PDB file of C-alpha atoms in Angstrom:
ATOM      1  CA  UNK H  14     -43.148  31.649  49.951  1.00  0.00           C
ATOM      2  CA  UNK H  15     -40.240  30.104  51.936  1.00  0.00           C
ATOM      3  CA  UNK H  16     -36.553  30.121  50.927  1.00  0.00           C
ATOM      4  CA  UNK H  17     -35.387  26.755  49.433  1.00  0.00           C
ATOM      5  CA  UNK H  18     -32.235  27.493  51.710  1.00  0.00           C
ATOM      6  CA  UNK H  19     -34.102  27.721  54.747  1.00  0.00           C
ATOM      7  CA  UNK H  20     -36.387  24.667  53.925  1.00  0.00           C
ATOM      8  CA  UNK H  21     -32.814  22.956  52.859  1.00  0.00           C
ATOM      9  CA  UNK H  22     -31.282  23.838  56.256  1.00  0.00           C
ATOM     10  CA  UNK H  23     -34.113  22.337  58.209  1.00  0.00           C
ATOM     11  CA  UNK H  24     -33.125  18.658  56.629  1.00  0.00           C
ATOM     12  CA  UNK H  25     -29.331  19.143  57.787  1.00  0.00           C
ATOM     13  CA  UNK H  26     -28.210  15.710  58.698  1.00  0.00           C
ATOM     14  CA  UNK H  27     -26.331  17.475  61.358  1.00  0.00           C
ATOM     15  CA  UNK H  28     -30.081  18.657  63.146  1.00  0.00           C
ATOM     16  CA  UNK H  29     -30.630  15.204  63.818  1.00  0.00           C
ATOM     17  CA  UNK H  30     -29.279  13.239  66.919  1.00  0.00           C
ATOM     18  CA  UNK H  31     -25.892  11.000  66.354  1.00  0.00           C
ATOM     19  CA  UNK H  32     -28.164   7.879  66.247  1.00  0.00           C
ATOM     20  CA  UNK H  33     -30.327   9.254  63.437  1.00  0.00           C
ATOM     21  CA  UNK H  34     -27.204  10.737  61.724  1.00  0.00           C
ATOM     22  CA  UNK H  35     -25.859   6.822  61.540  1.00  0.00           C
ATOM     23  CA  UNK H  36     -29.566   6.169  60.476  1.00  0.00           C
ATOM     24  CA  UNK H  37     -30.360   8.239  57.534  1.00  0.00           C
ATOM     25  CA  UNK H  38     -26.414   7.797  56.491  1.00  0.00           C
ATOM     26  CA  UNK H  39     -26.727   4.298  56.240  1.00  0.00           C
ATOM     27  CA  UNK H  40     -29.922   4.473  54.607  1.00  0.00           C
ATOM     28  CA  UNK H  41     -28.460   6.250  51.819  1.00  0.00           C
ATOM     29  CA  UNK H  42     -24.656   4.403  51.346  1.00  0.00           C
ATOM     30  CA  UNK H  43     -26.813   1.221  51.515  1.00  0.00           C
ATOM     31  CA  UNK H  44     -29.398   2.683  48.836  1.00  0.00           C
ATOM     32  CA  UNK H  45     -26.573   3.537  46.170  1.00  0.00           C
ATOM     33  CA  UNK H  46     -23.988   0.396  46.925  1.00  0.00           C
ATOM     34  CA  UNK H  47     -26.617  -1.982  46.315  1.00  0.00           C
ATOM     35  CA  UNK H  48     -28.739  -0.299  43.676  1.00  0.00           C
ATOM     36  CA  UNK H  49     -25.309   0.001  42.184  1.00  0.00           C
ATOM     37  CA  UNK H  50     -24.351  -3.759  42.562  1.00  0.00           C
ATOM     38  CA  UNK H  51     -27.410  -5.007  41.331  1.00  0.00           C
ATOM     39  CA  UNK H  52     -27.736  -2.631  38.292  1.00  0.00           C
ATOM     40  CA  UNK H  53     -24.472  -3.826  36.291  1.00  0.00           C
ATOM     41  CA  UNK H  54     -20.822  -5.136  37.395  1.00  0.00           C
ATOM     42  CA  UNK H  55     -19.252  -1.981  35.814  1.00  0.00           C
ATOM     43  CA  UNK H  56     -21.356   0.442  38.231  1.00  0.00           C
ATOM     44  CA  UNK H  57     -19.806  -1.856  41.215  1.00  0.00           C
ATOM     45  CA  UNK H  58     -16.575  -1.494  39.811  1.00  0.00           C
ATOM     46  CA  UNK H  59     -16.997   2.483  39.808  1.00  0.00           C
ATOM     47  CA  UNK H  60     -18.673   2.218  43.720  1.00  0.00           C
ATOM     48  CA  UNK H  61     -16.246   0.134  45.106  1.00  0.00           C
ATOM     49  CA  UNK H  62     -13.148   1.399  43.409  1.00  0.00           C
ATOM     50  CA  UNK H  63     -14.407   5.178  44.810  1.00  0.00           C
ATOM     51  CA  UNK H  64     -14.566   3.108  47.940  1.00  0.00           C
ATOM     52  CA  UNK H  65     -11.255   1.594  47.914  1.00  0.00           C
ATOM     53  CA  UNK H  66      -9.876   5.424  47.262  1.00  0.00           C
ATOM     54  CA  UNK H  67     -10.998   7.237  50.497  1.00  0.00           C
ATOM     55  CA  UNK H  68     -10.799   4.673  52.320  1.00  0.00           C
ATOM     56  CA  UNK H  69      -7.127   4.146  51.545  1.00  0.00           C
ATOM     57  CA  UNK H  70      -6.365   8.191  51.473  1.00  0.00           C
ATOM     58  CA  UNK H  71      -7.766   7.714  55.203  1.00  0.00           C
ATOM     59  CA  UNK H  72      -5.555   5.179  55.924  1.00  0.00           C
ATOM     60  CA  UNK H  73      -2.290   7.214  54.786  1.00  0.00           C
ATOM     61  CA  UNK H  74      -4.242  10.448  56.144  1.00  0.00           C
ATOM     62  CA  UNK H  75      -4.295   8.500  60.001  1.00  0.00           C
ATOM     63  CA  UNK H  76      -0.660   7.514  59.644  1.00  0.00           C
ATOM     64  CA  UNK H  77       0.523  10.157  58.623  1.00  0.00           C
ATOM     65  CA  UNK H  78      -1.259  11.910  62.403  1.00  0.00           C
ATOM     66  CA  UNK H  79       1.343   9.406  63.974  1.00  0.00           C
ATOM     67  CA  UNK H  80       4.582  10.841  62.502  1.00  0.00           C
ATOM     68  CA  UNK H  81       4.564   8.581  59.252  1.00  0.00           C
ATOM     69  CA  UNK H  82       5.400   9.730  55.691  1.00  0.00           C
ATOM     70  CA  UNK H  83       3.826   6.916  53.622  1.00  0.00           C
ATOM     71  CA  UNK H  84       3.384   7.896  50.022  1.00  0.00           C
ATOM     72  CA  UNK H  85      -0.372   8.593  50.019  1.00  0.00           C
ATOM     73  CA  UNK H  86      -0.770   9.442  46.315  1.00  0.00           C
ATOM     74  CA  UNK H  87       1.229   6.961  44.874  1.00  0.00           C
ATOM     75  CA  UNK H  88       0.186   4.213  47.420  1.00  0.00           C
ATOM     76  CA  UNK H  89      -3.701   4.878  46.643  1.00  0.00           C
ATOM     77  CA  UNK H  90      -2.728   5.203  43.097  1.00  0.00           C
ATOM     78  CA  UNK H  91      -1.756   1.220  43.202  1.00  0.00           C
ATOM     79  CA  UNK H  92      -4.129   0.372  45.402  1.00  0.00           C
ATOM     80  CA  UNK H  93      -6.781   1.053  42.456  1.00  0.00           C
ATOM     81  CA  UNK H  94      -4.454  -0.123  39.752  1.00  0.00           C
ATOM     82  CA  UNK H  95      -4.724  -3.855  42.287  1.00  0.00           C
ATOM     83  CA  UNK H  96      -8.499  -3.329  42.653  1.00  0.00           C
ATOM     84  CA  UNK H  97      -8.757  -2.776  38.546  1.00  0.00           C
ATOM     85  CA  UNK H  98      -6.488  -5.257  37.504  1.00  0.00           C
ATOM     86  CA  UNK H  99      -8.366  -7.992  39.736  1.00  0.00           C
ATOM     87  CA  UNK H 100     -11.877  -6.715  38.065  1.00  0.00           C
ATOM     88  CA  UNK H 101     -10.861  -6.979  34.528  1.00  0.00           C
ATOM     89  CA  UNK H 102      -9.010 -10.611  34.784  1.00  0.00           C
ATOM     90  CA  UNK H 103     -11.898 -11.910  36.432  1.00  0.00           C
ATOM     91  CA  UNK H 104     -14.114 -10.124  33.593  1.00  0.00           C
ATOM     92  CA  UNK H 105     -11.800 -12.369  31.652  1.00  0.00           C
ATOM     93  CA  UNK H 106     -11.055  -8.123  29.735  1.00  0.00           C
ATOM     94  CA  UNK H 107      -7.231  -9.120  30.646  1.00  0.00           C
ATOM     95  CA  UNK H 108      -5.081 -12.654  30.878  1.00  0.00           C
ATOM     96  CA  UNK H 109      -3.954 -13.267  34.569  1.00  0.00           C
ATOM     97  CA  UNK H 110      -0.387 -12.871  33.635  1.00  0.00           C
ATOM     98  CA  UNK H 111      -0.946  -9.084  34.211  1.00  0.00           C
ATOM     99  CA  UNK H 112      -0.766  -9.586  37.757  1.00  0.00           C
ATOM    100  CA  UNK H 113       2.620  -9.776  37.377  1.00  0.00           C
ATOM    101  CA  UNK H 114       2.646  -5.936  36.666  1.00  0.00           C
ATOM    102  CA  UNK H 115       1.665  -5.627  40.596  1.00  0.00           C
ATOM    103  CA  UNK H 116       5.241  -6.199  41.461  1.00  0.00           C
ATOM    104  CA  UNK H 117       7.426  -3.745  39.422  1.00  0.00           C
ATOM    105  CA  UNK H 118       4.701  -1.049  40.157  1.00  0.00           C
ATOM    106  CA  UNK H 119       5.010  -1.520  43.915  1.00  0.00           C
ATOM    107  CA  UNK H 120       8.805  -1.540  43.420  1.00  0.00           C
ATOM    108  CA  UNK H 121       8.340   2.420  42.901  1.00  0.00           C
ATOM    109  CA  UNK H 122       7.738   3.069  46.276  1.00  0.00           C
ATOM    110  CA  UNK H 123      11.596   2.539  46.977  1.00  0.00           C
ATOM    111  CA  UNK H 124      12.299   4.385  43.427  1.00  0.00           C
ATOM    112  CA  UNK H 125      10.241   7.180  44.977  1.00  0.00           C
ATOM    113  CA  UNK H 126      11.338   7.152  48.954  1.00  0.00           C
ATOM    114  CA  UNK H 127      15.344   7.368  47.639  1.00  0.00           C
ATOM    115  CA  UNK H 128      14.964  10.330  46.256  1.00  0.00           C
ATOM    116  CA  UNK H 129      12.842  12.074  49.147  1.00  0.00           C
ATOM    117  CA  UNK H 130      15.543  13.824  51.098  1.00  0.00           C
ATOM    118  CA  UNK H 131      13.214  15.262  53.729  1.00  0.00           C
ATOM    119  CA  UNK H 132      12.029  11.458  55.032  1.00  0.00           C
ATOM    120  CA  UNK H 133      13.934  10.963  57.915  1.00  0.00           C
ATOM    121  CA  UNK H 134      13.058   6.976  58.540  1.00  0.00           C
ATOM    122  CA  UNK H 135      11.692   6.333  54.915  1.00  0.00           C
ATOM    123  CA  UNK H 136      11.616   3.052  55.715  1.00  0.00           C
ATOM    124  CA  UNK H 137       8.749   3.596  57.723  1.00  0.00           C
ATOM    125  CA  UNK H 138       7.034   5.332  55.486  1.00  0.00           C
ATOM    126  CA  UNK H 139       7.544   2.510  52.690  1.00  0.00           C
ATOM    127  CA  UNK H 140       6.158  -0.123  55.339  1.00  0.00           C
ATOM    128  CA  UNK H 141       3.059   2.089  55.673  1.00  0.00           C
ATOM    129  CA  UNK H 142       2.465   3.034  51.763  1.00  0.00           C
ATOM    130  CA  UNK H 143       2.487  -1.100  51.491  1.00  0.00           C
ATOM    131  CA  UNK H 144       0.451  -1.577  54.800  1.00  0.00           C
ATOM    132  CA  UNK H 145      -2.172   0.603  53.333  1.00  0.00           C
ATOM    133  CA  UNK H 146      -2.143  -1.615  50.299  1.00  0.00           C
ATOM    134  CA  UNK H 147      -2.701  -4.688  51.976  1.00  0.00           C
ATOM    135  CA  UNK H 148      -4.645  -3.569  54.689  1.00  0.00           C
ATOM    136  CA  UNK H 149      -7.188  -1.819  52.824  1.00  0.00           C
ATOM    137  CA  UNK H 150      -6.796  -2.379  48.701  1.00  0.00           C
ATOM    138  CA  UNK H 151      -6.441  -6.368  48.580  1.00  0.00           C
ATOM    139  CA  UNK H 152      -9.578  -6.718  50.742  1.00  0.00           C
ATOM    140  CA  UNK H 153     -11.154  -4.725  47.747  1.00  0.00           C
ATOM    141  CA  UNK H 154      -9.967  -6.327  45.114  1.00  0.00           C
ATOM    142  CA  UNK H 155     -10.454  -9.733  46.739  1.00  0.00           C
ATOM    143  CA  UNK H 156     -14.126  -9.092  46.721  1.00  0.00           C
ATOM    144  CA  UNK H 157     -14.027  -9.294  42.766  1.00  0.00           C
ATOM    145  CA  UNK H 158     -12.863 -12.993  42.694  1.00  0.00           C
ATOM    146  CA  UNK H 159     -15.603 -13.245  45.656  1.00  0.00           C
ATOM    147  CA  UNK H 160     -18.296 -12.247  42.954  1.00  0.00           C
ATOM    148  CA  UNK H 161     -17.040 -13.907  40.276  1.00  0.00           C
ATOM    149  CA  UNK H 162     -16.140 -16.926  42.056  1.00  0.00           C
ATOM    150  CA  UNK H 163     -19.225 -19.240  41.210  1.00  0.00           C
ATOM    151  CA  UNK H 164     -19.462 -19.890  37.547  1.00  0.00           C
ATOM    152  CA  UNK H 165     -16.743 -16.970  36.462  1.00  0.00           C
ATOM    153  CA  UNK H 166     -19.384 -14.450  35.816  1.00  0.00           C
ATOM    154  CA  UNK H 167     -20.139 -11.356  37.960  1.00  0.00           C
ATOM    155  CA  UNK H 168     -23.242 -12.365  40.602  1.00  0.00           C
ATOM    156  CA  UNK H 169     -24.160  -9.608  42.487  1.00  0.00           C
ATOM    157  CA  UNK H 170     -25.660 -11.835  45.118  1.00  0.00           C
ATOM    158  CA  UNK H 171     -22.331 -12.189  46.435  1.00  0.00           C
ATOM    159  CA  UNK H 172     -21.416  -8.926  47.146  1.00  0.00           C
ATOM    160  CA  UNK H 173     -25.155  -7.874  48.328  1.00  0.00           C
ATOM    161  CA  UNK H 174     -25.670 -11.087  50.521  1.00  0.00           C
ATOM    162  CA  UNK H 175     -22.096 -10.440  52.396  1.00  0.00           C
ATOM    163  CA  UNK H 176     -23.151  -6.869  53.115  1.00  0.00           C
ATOM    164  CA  UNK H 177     -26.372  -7.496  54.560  1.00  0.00           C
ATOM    165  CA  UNK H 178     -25.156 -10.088  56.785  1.00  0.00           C
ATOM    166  CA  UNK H 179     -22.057  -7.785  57.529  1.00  0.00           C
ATOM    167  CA  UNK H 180     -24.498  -4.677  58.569  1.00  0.00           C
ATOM    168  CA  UNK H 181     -26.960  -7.209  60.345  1.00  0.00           C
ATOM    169  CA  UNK H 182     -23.962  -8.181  62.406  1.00  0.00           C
ATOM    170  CA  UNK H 183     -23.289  -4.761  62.839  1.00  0.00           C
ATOM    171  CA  UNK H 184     -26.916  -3.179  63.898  1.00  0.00           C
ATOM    172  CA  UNK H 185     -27.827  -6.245  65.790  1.00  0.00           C
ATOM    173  CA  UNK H 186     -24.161  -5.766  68.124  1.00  0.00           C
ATOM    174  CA  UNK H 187     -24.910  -2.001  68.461  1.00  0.00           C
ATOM    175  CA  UNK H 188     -28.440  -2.514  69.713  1.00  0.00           C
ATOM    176  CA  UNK H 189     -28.160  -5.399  72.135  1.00  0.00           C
ATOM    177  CA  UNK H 190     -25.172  -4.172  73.377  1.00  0.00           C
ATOM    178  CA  UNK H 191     -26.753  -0.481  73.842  1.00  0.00           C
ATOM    179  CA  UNK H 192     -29.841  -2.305  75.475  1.00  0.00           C
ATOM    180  CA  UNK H 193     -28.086  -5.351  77.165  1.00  0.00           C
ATOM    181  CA  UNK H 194     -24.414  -5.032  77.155  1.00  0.00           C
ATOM    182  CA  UNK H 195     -22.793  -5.518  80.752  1.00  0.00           C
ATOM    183  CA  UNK H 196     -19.729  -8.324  79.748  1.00  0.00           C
ATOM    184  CA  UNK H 197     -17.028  -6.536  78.156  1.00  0.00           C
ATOM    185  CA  UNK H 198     -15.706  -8.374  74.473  1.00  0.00           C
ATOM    186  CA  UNK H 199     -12.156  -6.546  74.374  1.00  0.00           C
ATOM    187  CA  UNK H 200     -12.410  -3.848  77.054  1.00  0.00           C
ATOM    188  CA  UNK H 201      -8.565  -3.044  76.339  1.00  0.00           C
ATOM    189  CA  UNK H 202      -9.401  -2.054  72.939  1.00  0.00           C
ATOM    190  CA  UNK H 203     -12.914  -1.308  72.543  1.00  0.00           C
ATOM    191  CA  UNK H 204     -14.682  -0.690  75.892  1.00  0.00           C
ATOM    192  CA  UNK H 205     -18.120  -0.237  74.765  1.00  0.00           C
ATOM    193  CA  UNK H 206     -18.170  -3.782  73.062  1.00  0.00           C
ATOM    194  CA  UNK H 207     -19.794  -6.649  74.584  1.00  0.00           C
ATOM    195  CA  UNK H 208     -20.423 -10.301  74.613  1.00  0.00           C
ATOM    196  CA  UNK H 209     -23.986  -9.469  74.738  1.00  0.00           C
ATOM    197  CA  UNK H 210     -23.552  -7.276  71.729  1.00  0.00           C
ATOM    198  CA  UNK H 211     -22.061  -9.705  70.091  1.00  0.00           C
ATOM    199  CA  UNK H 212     -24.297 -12.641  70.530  1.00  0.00           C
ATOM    200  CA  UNK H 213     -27.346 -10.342  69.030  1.00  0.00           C
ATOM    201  CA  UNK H 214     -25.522  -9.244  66.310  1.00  0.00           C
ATOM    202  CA  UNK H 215     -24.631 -12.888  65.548  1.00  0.00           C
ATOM    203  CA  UNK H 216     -28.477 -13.806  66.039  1.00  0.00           C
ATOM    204  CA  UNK H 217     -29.465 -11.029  63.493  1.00  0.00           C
ATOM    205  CA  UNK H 218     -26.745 -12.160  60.817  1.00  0.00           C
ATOM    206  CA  UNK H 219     -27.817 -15.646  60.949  1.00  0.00           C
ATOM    207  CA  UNK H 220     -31.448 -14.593  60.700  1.00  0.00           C
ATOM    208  CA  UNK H 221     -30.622 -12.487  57.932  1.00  0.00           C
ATOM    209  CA  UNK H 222     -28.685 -14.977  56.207  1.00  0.00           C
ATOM    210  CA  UNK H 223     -31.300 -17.761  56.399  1.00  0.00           C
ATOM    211  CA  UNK H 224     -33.835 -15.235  54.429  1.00  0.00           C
ATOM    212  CA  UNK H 225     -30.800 -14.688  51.683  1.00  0.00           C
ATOM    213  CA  UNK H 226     -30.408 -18.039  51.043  1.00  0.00           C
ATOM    214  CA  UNK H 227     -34.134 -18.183  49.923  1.00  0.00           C
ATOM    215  CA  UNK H 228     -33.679 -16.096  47.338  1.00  0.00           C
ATOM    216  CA  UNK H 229     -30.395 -15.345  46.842  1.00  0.00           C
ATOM    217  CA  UNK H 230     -29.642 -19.303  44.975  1.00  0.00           C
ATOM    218  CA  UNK H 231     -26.143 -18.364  43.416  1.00  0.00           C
ATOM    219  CA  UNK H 232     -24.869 -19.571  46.418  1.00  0.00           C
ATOM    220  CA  UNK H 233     -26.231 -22.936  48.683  1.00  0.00           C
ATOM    221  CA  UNK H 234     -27.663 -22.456  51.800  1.00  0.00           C
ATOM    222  CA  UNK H 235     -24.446 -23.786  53.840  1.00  0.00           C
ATOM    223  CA  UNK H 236     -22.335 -21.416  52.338  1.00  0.00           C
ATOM    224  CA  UNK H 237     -24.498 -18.492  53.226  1.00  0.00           C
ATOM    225  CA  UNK H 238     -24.120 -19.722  57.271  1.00  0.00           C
ATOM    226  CA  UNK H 239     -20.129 -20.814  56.314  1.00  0.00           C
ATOM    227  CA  UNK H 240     -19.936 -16.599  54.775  1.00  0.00           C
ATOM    228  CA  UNK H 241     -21.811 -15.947  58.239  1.00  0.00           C
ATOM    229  CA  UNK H 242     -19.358 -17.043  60.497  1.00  0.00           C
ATOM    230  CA  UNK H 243     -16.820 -15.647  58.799  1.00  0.00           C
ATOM    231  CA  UNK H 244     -18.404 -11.649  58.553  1.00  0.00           C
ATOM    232  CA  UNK H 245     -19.239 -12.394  62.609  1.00  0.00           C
ATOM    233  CA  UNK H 246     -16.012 -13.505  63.518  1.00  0.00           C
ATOM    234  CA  UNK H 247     -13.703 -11.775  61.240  1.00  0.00           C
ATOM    235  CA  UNK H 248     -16.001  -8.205  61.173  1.00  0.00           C
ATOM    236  CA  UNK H 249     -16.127  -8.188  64.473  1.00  0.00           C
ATOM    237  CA  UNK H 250     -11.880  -8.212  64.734  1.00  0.00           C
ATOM    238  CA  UNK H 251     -11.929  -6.294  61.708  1.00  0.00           C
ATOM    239  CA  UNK H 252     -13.598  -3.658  64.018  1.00  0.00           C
ATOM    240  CA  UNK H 253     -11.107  -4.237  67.049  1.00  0.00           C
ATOM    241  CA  UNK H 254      -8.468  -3.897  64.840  1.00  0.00           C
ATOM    242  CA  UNK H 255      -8.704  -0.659  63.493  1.00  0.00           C
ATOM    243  CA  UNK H 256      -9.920   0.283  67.001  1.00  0.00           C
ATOM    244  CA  UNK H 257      -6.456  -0.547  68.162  1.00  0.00           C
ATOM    245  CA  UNK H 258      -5.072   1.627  65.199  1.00  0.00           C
ATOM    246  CA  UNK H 259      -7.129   4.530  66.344  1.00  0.00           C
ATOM    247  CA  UNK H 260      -6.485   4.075  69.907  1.00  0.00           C
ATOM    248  CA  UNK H 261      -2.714   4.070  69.237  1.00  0.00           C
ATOM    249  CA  UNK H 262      -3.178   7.693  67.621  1.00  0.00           C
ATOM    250  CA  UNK H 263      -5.347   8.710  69.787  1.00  0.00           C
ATOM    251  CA  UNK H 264      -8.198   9.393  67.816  1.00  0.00           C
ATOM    252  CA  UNK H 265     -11.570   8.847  67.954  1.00  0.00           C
ATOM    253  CA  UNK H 266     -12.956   8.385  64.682  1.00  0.00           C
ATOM    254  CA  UNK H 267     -10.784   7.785  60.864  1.00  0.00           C
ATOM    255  CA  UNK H 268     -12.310  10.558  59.627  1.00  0.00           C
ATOM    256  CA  UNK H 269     -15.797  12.700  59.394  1.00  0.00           C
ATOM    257  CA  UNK H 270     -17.034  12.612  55.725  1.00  0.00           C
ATOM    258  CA  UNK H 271     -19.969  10.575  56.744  1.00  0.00           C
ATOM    259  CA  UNK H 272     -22.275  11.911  59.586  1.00  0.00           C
ATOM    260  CA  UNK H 273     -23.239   9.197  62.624  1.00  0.00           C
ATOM    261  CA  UNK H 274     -20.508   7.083  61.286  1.00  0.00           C
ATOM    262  CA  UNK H 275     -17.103   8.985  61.022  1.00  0.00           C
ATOM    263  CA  UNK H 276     -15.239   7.882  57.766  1.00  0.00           C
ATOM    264  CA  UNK H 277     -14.840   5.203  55.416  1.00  0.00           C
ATOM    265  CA  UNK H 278     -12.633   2.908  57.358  1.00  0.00           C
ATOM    266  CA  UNK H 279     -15.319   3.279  60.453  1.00  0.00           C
ATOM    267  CA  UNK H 280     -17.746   1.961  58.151  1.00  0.00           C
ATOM    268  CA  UNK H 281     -15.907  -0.787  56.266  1.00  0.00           C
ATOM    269  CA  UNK H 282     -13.459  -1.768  58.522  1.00  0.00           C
ATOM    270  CA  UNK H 283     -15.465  -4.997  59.470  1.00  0.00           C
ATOM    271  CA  UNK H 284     -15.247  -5.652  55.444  1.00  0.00           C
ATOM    272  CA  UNK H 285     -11.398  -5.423  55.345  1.00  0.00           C
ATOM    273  CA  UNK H 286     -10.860  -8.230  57.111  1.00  0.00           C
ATOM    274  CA  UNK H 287     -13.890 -10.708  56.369  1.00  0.00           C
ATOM    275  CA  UNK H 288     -13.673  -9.859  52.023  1.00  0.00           C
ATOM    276  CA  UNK H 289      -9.924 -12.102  52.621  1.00  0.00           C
ATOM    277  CA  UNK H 290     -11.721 -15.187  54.375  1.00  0.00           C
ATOM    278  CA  UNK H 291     -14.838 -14.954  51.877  1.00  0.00           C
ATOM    279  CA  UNK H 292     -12.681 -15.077  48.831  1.00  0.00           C
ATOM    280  CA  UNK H 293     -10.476 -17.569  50.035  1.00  0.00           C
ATOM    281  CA  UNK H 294     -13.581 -19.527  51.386  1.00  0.00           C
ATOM    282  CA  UNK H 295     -15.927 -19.409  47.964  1.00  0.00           C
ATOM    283  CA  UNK H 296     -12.643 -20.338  45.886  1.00  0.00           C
ATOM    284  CA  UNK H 297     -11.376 -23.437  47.587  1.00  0.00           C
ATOM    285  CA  UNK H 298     -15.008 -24.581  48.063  1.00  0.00           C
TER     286      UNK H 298
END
């Protein structure tokens, strides 16, 4: 009879090559944030708040491989208290005035920096603590007026729908521009990205959104191809930007907690910047 530890080391995800690493990872991150999305608004909440936290920790974690004392504790800490507060008003649990609490909170930081004596530029490190906020928390919690943002109830659609166009973008740009890329996109910044990448990820999104809109009805079909545009264009300089973060510390990837892909902030950084334009988008119109 064989060893459950030897038949358990033969499905290491590290056995596998980096491209079925990103594979079987993906498989399974997409497998428990949608199952999770779909199954109830409080198990998002719990996903994306877990999310929000190492992604955020990564943040400080990077900066702080540049020289930079940001508070990394305290500065996650509000990040989730943002991402909770923004859940619960628009679960209509708490009155919108209690976004007011936001500001004395985030006051701490200088409470907290004046009495660190062994910060030698602490000003730096408060200007980090609050670029980590609004980098990487407010994209979070700007995602839960996205899903609320129809009729004020939670629709899962939303959330779903924008990720599935986000990682069609995504796995279309890697493929076509493994298989066809020759014109570099930002060869300063990311030299493996091309036009041609691009342009196949953008055919795949737009494919992928034109299937959502069939059955995904919270939203009309010219809002799924308006939310399109805006993962293509903004995920895509989501992904340069935190490219040119990495770059600048001379590192490769944020972190290596999930196999093929790095860390969280390699995974979601194309979300960072698109959740802004999709809230702001879905709310005005």
């Amino acid at each position: 009879m064989r060893s459950p530890f030897k038949l358990r080391s033969r499905f290491n995800i590290n056995n596998y090559s980096n491209l079925g690493q990103r594979v079987i990872t993906a498989l399974i991150g997409a497998t428990v944030i949608v199952f999770g999305s779909v199954y109830s608004e409080w198990s998002y909440f719990l996903i994306f708040g877990t999310i929000l936290a190492f992604s955020q920790m990564e943040f400080y974690k990077l900066s702080g491989l540049d020289g930079m004392l940001p508070l990394k504790s305290f500065g996650t800490l509000l990040g989730v208290i943002i991402f909770c507060l923004s859940f619960l008003i628009e679960m209509q649990h708490l009155q919108d005035k209690y976004y007011f609490l936001i500001f004395p909170l985030s006051s701490l930081v200088f409470f907290i920096k004046l009495y660190r004596k062994s910060d030698k530029k602490p000003f730096t490190g408060v200007a980090f603590t609050f670029l980590g906020i609004f980098y990487v928390a407010v994209p979070f919690a700007l995602l839960n007026l996205a899903a609320f943002s129809v009729d004020g109830t939670f629709h899962y659609e939303v959330i779903v729908g924008a990720l599935f166009i986000l990682w069609a973008s995504d796995t279309g740009a890697y493929f076509a521009g493994t298989k066809f890329g020759k014109t570099k996109l930002f060869e300063r910044v990311s030299p493996k990205k091309s036009w041609e990448g691009f342009l196949g990820g953008a055919i795949l999104a737009y494919t992928v959104a034109y299937v959502l809109s069939k059955y995904f009805t919270a939203l009309p079909e010219w809002q799924w191809f308006c939310i399109t545009t805006i993962v293509i264009i903004a995920g895509t300089y989501g992904d340069l930007i935190e490219s040119l973060f990495k770059r600048s510390i001379e590192i490769k990837d944020s972190g290596r907690i999930l196999p093929g892909h790095g860390g969280f902030m390699d995974r979601f950084d194309g979300l960072l910047l698109s959740a802004p334009f999709i809230a702001a988008f879905l709310k005005i119109f």
